PDB file of C-alpha atoms in Angstrom:
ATOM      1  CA  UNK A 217       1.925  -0.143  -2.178  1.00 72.00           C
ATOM      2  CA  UNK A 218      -1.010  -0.160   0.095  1.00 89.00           C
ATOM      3  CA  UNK A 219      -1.247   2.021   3.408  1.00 92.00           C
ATOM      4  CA  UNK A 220      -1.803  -1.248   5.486  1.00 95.00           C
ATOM      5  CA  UNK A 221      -1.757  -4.834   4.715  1.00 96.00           C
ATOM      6  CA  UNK A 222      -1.987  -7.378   7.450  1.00 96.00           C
ATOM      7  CA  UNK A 223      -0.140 -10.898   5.716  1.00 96.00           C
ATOM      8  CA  UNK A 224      -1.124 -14.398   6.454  1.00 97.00           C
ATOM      9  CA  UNK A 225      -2.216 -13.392   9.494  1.00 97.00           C
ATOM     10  CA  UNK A 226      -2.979 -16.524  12.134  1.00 97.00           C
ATOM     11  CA  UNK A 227      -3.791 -16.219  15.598  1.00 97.00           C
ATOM     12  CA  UNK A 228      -4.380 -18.577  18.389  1.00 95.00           C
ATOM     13  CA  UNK A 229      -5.483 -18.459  22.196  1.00 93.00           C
ATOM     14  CA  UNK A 230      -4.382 -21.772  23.808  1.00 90.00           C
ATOM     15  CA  UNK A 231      -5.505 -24.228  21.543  1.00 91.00           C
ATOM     16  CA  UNK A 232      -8.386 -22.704  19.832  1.00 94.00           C
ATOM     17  CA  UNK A 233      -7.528 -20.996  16.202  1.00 95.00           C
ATOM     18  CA  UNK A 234      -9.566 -17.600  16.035  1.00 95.00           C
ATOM     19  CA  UNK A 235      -8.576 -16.320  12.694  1.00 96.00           C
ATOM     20  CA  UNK A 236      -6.435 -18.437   9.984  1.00 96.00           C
ATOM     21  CA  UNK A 237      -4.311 -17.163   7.213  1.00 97.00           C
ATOM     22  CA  UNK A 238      -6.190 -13.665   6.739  1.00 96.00           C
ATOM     23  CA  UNK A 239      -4.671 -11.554   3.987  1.00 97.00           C
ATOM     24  CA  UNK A 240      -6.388  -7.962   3.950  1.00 97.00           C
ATOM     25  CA  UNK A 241      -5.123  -3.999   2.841  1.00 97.00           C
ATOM     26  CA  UNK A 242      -6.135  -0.811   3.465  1.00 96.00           C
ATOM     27  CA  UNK A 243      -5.338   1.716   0.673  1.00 94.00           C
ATOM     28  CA  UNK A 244      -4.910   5.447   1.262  1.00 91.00           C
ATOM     29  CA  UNK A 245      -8.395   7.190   1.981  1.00 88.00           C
ATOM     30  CA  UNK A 246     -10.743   4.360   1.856  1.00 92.00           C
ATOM     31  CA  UNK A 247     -13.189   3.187   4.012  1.00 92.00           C
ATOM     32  CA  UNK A 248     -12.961  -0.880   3.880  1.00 96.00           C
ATOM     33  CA  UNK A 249     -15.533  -2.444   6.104  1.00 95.00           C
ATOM     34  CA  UNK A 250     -15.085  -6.483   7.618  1.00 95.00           C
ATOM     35  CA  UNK A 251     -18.613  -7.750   7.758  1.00 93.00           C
ATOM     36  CA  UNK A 252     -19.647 -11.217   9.572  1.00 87.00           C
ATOM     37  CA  UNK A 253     -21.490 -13.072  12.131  1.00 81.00           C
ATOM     38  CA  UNK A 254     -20.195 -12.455  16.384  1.00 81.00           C
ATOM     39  CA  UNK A 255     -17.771 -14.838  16.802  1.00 80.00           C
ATOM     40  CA  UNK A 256     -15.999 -14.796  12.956  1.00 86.00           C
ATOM     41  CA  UNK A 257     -12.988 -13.393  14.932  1.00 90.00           C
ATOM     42  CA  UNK A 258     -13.489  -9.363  13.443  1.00 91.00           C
ATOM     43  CA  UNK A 259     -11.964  -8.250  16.997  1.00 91.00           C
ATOM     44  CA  UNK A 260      -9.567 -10.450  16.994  1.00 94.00           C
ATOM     45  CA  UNK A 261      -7.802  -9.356  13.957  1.00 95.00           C
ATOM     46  CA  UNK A 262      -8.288  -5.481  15.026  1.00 94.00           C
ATOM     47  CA  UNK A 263      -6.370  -6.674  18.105  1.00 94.00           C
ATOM     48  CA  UNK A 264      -3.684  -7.826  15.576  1.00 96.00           C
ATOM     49  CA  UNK A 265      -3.539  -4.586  13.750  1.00 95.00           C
ATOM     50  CA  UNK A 266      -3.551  -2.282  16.260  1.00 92.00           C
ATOM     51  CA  UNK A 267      -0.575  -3.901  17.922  1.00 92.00           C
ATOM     52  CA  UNK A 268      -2.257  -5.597  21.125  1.00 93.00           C
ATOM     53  CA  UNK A 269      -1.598  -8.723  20.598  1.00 94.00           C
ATOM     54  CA  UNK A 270       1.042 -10.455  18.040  1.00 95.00           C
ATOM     55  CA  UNK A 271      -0.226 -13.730  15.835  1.00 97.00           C
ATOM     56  CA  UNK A 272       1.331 -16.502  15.837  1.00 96.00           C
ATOM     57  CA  UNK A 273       2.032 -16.298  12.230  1.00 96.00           C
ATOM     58  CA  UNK A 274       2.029 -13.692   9.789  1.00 97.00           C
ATOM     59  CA  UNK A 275       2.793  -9.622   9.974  1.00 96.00           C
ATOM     60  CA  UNK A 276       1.234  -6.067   9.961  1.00 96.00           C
ATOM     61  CA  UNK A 277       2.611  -3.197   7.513  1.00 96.00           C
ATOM     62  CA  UNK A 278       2.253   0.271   7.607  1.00 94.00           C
ATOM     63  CA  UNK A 279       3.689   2.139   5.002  1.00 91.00           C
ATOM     64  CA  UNK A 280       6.327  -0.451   4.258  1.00 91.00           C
ATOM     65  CA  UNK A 281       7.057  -0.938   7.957  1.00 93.00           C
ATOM     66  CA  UNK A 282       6.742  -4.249   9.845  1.00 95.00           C
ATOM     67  CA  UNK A 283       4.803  -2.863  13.108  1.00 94.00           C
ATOM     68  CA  UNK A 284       3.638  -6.255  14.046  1.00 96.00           C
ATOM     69  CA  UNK A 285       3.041  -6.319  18.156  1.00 93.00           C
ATOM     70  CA  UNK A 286       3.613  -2.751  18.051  1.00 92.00           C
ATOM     71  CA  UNK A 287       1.020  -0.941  19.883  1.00 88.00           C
ATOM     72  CA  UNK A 288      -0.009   2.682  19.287  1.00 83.00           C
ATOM     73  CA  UNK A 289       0.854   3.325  15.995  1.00 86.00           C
ATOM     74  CA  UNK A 290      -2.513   2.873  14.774  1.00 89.00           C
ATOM     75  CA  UNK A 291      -5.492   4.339  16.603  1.00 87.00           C
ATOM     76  CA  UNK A 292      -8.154   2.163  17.688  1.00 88.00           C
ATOM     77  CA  UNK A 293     -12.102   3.331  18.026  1.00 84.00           C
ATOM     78  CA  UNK A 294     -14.368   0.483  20.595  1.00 78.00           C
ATOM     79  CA  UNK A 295     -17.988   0.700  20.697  1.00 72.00           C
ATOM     80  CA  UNK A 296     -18.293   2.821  23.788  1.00 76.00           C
ATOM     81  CA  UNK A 297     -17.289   6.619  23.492  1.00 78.00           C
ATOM     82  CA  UNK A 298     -14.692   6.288  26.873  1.00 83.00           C
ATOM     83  CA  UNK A 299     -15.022   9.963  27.454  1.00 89.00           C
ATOM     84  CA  UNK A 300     -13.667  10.956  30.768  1.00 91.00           C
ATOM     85  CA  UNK A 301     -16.683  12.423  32.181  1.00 93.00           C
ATOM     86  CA  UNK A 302     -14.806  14.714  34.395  1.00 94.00           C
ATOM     87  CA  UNK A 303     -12.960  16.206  31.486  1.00 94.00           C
ATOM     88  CA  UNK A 304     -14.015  19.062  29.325  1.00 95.00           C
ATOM     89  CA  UNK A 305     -14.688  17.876  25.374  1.00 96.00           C
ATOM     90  CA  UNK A 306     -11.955  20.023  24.629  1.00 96.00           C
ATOM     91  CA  UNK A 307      -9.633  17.867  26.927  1.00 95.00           C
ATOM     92  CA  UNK A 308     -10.547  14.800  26.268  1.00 94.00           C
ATOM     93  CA  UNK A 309     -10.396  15.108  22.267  1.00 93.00           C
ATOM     94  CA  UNK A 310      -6.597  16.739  22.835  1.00 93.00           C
ATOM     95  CA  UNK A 311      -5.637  13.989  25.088  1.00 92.00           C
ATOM     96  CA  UNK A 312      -3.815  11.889  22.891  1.00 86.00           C
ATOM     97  CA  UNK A 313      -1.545  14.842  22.001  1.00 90.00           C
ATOM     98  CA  UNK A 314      -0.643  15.479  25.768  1.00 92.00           C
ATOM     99  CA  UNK A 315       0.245  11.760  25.805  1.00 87.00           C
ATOM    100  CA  UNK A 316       2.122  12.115  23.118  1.00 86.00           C
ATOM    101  CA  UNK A 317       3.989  15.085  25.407  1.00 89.00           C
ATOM    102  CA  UNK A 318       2.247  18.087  24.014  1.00 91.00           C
ATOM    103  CA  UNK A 319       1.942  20.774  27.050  1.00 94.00           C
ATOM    104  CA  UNK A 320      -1.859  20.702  27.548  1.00 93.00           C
ATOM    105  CA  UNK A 321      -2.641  24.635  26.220  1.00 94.00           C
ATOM    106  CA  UNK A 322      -0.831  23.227  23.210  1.00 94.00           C
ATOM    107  CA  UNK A 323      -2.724  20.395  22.587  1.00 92.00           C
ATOM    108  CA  UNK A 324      -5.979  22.199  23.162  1.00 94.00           C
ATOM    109  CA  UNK A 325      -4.921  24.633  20.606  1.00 94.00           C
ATOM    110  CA  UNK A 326      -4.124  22.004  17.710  1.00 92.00           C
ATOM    111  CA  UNK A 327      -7.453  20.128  18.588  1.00 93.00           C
ATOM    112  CA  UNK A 328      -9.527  23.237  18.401  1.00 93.00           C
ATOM    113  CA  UNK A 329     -10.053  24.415  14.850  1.00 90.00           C
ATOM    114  CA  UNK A 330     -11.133  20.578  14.385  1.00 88.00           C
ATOM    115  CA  UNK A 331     -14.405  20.911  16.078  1.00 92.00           C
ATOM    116  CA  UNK A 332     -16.051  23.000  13.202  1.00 89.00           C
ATOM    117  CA  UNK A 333     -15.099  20.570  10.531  1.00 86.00           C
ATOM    118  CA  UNK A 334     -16.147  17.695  13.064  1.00 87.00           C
ATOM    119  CA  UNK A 335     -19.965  19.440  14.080  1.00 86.00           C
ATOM    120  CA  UNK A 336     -19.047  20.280  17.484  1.00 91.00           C
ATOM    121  CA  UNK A 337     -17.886  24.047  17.624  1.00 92.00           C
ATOM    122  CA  UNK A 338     -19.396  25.152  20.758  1.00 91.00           C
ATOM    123  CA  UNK A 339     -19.250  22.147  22.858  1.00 94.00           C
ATOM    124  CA  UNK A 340     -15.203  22.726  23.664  1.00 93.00           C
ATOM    125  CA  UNK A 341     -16.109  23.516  27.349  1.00 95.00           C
ATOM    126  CA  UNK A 342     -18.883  21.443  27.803  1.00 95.00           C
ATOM    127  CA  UNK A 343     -18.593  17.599  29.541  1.00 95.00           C
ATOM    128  CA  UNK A 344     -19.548  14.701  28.216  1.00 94.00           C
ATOM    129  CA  UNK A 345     -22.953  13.947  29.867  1.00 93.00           C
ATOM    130  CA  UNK A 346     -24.506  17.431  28.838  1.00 95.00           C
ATOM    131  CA  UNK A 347     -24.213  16.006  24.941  1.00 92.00           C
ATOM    132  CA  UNK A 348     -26.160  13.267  22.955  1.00 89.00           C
ATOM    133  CA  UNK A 349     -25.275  10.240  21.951  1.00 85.00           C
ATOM    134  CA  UNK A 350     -24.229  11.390  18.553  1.00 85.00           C
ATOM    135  CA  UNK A 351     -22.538  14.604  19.453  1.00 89.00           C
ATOM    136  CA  UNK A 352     -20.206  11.866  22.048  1.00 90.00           C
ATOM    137  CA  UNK A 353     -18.944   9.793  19.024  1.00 86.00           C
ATOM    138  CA  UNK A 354     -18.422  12.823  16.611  1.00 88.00           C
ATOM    139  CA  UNK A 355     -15.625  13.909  20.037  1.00 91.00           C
ATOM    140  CA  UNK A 356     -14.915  10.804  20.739  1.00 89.00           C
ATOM    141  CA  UNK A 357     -13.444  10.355  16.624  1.00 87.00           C
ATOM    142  CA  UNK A 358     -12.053  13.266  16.452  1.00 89.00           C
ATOM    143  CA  UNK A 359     -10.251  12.117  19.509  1.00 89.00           C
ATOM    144  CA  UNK A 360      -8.982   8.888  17.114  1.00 86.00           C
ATOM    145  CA  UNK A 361      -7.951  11.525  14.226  1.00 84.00           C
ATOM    146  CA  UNK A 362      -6.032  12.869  16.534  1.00 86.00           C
ATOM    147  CA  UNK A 363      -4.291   9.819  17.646  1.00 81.00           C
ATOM    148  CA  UNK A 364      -4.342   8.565  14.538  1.00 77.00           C
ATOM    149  CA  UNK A 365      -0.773   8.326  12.163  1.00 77.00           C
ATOM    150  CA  UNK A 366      -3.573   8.041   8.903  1.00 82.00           C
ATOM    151  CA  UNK A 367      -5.292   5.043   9.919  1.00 89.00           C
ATOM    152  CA  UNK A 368      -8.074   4.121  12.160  1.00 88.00           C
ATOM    153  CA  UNK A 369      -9.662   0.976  13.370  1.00 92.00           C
ATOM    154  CA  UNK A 370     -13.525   0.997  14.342  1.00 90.00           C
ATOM    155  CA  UNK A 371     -15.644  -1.038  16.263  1.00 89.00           C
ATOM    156  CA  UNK A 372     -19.269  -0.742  15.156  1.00 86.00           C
ATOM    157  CA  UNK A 373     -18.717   2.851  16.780  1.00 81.00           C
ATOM    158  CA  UNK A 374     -22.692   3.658  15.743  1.00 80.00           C
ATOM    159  CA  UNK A 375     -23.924   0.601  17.046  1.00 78.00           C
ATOM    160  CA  UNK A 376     -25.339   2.168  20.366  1.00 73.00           C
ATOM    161  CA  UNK A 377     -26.941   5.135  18.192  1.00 78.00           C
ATOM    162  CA  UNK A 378     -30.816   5.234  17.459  1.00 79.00           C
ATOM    163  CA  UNK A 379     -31.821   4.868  13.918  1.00 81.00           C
ATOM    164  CA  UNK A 380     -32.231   8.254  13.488  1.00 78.00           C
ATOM    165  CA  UNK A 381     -29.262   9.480  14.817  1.00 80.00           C
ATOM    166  CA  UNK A 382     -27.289   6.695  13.504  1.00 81.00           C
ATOM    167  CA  UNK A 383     -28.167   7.539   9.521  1.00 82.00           C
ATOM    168  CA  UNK A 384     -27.406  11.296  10.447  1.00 81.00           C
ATOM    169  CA  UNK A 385     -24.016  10.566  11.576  1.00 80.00           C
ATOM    170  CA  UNK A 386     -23.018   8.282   8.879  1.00 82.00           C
ATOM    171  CA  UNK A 387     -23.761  10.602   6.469  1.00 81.00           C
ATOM    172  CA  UNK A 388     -21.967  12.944   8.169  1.00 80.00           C
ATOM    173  CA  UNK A 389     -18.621  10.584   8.747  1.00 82.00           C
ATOM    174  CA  UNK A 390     -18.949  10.111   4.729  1.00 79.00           C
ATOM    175  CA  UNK A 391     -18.981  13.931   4.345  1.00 76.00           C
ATOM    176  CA  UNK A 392     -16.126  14.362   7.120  1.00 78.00           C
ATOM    177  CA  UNK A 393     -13.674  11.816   5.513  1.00 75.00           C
ATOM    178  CA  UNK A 394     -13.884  13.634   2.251  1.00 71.00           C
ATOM    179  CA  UNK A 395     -11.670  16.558   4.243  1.00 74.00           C
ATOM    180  CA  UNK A 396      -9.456  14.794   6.661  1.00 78.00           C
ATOM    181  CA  UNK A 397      -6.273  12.744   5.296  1.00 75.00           C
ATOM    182  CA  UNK A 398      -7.324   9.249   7.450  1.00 83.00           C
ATOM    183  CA  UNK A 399      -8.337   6.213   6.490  1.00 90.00           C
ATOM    184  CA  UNK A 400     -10.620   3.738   8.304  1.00 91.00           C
ATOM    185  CA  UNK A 401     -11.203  -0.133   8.880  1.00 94.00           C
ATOM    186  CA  UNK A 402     -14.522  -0.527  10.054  1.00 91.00           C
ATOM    187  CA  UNK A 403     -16.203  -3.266  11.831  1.00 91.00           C
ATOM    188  CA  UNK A 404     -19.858  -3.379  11.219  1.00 89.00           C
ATOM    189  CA  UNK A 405     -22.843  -6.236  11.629  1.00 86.00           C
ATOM    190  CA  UNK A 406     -24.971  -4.383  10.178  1.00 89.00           C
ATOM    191  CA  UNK A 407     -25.016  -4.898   6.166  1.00 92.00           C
ATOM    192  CA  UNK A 408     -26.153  -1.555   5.459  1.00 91.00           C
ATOM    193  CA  UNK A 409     -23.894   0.357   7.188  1.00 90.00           C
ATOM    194  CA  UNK A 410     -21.490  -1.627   5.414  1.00 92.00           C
ATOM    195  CA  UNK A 411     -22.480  -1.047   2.128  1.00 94.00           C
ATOM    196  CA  UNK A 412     -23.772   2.530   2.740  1.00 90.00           C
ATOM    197  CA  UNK A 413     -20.209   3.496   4.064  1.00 90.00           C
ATOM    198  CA  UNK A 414     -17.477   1.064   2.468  1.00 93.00           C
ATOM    199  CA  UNK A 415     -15.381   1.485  -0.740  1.00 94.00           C
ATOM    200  CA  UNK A 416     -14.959  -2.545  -0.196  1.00 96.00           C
ATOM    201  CA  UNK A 417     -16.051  -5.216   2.051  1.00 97.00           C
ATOM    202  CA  UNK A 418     -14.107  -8.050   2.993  1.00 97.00           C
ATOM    203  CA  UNK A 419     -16.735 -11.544   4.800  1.00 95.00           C
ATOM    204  CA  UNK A 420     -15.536 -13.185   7.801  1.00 94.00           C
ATOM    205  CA  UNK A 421     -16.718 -16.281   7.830  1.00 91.00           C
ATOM    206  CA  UNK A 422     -15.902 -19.903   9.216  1.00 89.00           C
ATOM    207  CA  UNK A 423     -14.357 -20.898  12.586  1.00 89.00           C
ATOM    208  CA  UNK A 424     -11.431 -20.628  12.513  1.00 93.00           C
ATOM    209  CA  UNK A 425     -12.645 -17.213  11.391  1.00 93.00           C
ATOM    210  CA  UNK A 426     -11.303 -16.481   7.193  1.00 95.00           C
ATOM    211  CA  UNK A 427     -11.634 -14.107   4.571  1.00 96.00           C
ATOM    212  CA  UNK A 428     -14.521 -15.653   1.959  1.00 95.00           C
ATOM    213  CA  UNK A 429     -15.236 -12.937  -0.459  1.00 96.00           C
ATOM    214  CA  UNK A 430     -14.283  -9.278  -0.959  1.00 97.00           C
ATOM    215  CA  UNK A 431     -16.824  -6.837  -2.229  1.00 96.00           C
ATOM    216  CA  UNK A 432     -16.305  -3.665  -4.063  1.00 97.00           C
ATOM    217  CA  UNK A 433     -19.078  -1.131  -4.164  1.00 95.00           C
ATOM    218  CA  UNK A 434     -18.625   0.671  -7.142  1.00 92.00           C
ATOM    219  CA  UNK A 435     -21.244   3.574  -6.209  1.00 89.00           C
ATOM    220  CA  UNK A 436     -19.198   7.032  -6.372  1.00 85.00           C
ATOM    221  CA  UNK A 437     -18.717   9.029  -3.107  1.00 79.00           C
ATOM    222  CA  UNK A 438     -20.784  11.200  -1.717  1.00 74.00           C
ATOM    223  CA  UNK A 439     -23.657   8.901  -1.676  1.00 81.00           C
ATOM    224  CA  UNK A 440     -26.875  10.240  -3.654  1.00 84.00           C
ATOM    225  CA  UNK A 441     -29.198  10.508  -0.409  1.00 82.00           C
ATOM    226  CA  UNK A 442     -31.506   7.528  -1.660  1.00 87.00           C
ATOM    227  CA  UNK A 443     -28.956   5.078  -2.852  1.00 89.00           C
ATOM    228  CA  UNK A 444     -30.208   2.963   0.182  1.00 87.00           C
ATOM    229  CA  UNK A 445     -33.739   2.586  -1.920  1.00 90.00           C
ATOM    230  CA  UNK A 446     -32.001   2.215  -5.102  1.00 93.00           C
ATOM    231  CA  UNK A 447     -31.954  -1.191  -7.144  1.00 94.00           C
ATOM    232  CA  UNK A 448     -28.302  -1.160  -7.119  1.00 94.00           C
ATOM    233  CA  UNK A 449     -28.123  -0.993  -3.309  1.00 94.00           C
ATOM    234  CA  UNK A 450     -30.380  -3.942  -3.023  1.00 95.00           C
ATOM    235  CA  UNK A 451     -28.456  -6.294  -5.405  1.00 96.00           C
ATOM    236  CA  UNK A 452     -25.064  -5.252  -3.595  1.00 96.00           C
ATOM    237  CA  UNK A 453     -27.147  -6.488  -0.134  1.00 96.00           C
ATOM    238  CA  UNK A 454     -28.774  -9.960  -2.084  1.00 96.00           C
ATOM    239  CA  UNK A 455     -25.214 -10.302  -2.780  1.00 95.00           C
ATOM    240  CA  UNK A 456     -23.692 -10.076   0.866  1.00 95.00           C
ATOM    241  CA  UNK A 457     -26.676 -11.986   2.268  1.00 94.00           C
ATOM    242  CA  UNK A 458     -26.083 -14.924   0.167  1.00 92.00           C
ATOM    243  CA  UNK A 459     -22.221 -14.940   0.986  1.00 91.00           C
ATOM    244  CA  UNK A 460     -22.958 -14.838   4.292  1.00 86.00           C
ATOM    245  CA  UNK A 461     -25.513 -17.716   4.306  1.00 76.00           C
TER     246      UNK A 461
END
């Protein structure tokens, strides 16, 4: 049985049809990436997993339980970091556990022996503005591990990074999900994210927005460092481009 599946899933706002009849799953510890043009209906359908808003036909499992229109029990990643920039790092990665009722020296205390395995040992007392972009979204995920029941949903969560920095830190979130029991849908426009970071792909295409083609990369995890320059890599993105075309 697969962690998450999301079933005939169909949702409307008024009159308009945003996403028809998707059928998508998530197995335990991969990284499955939805690919396709603004406007396909990608955050839609997140807004359908993660319990904000219910379809008008179909359901949402998580290990084998219907949690259709049932907010929080999967954690949910947007663009922007959303640090609270009066907060110490340490307080706002904990502060799903204090949510969750966990006394805050408590919290701060599970969160802690995270920030080695997450690159940010050092920065617990720090705020928010005196780190870089990159250091902000390694907090700000380990602030959606720690919310998370095993899965998370991402929104193009590198997509304000530079180039640089961006490479650096998937890398680094390849490296980091080898270690931590979680497993990750991940919306991406950018094809080479996609097929640098995904064990599949599923297309978005069409309006209403559907599921055209599913794509398994087959290279082995960790990435060799220039698999991006490799043959291979450039057939699975001739591929991609001509399903999305």
């Amino acid at each position: 049985m697969a962690l998450l599946t999301a079933e005939h899933i169909t949702k409307q706002y008024g009159s308009r049809t945003i996403i028809e009849d998707i059928n998508i799953h998530l197995e335990k510890g991969e990284i499955v990436s939805l690919l396709g043009v603004s406007g396909s209906g990608k955050t839609t359908l997140f807004h359908v997993l993660s319990g904000l808003t219910e379809p008008q036909k179909g359901k949402v499992v998580l290990g084998g339980e219907d949690i259709t229109g049932k907010p929080g029990r999967i954690s949910y990643m947007l663009q922007k970091d959303l640090l609270f920039q009066h907060k110490k790092i340490i307080d706002n990665v904990s502060l799903p556990l204090v949510l969750k009722g966990v006394k805050k020296e408590e919290a701060r205390a599970k969160a802690s022996p995270y920030f080695a395995e997450f690159g940010l040992e050092g920065t617990q007392n720090q705020y928010p503005t005196q780190l870089s972009g990159g250091m902000r979204q390694r907090a700000a995920l380990l602030r959606t591990y720690l919310s998370s029941t095993g899965v998370a949903l991402l929104d193009e969560p590198f997509s304000a990074l530079d180039t640089i920095t961006k490479t650096s830190i998937q890398k680094w979130y390849l490296q980091v999900m080898q270690h931590i029991d979680l497993s990750t849908l991940f919306i991406t426009h950018d094809i080479d994210e996609a097929i640098l970071l995904s064990d599949r792909i599923y297309i978005l295409s069409g309006q209403p927005g559907r599921i055209s083609h599913e794509i398994v990369i087959r290279e082995p995890k960790p990435r060799r460092d220039d698999f991006n320059l490799s043959p291979e890599f450039l057939e699975y993105k001739k591929d991609i481009l001509s399903k999305l075309n």
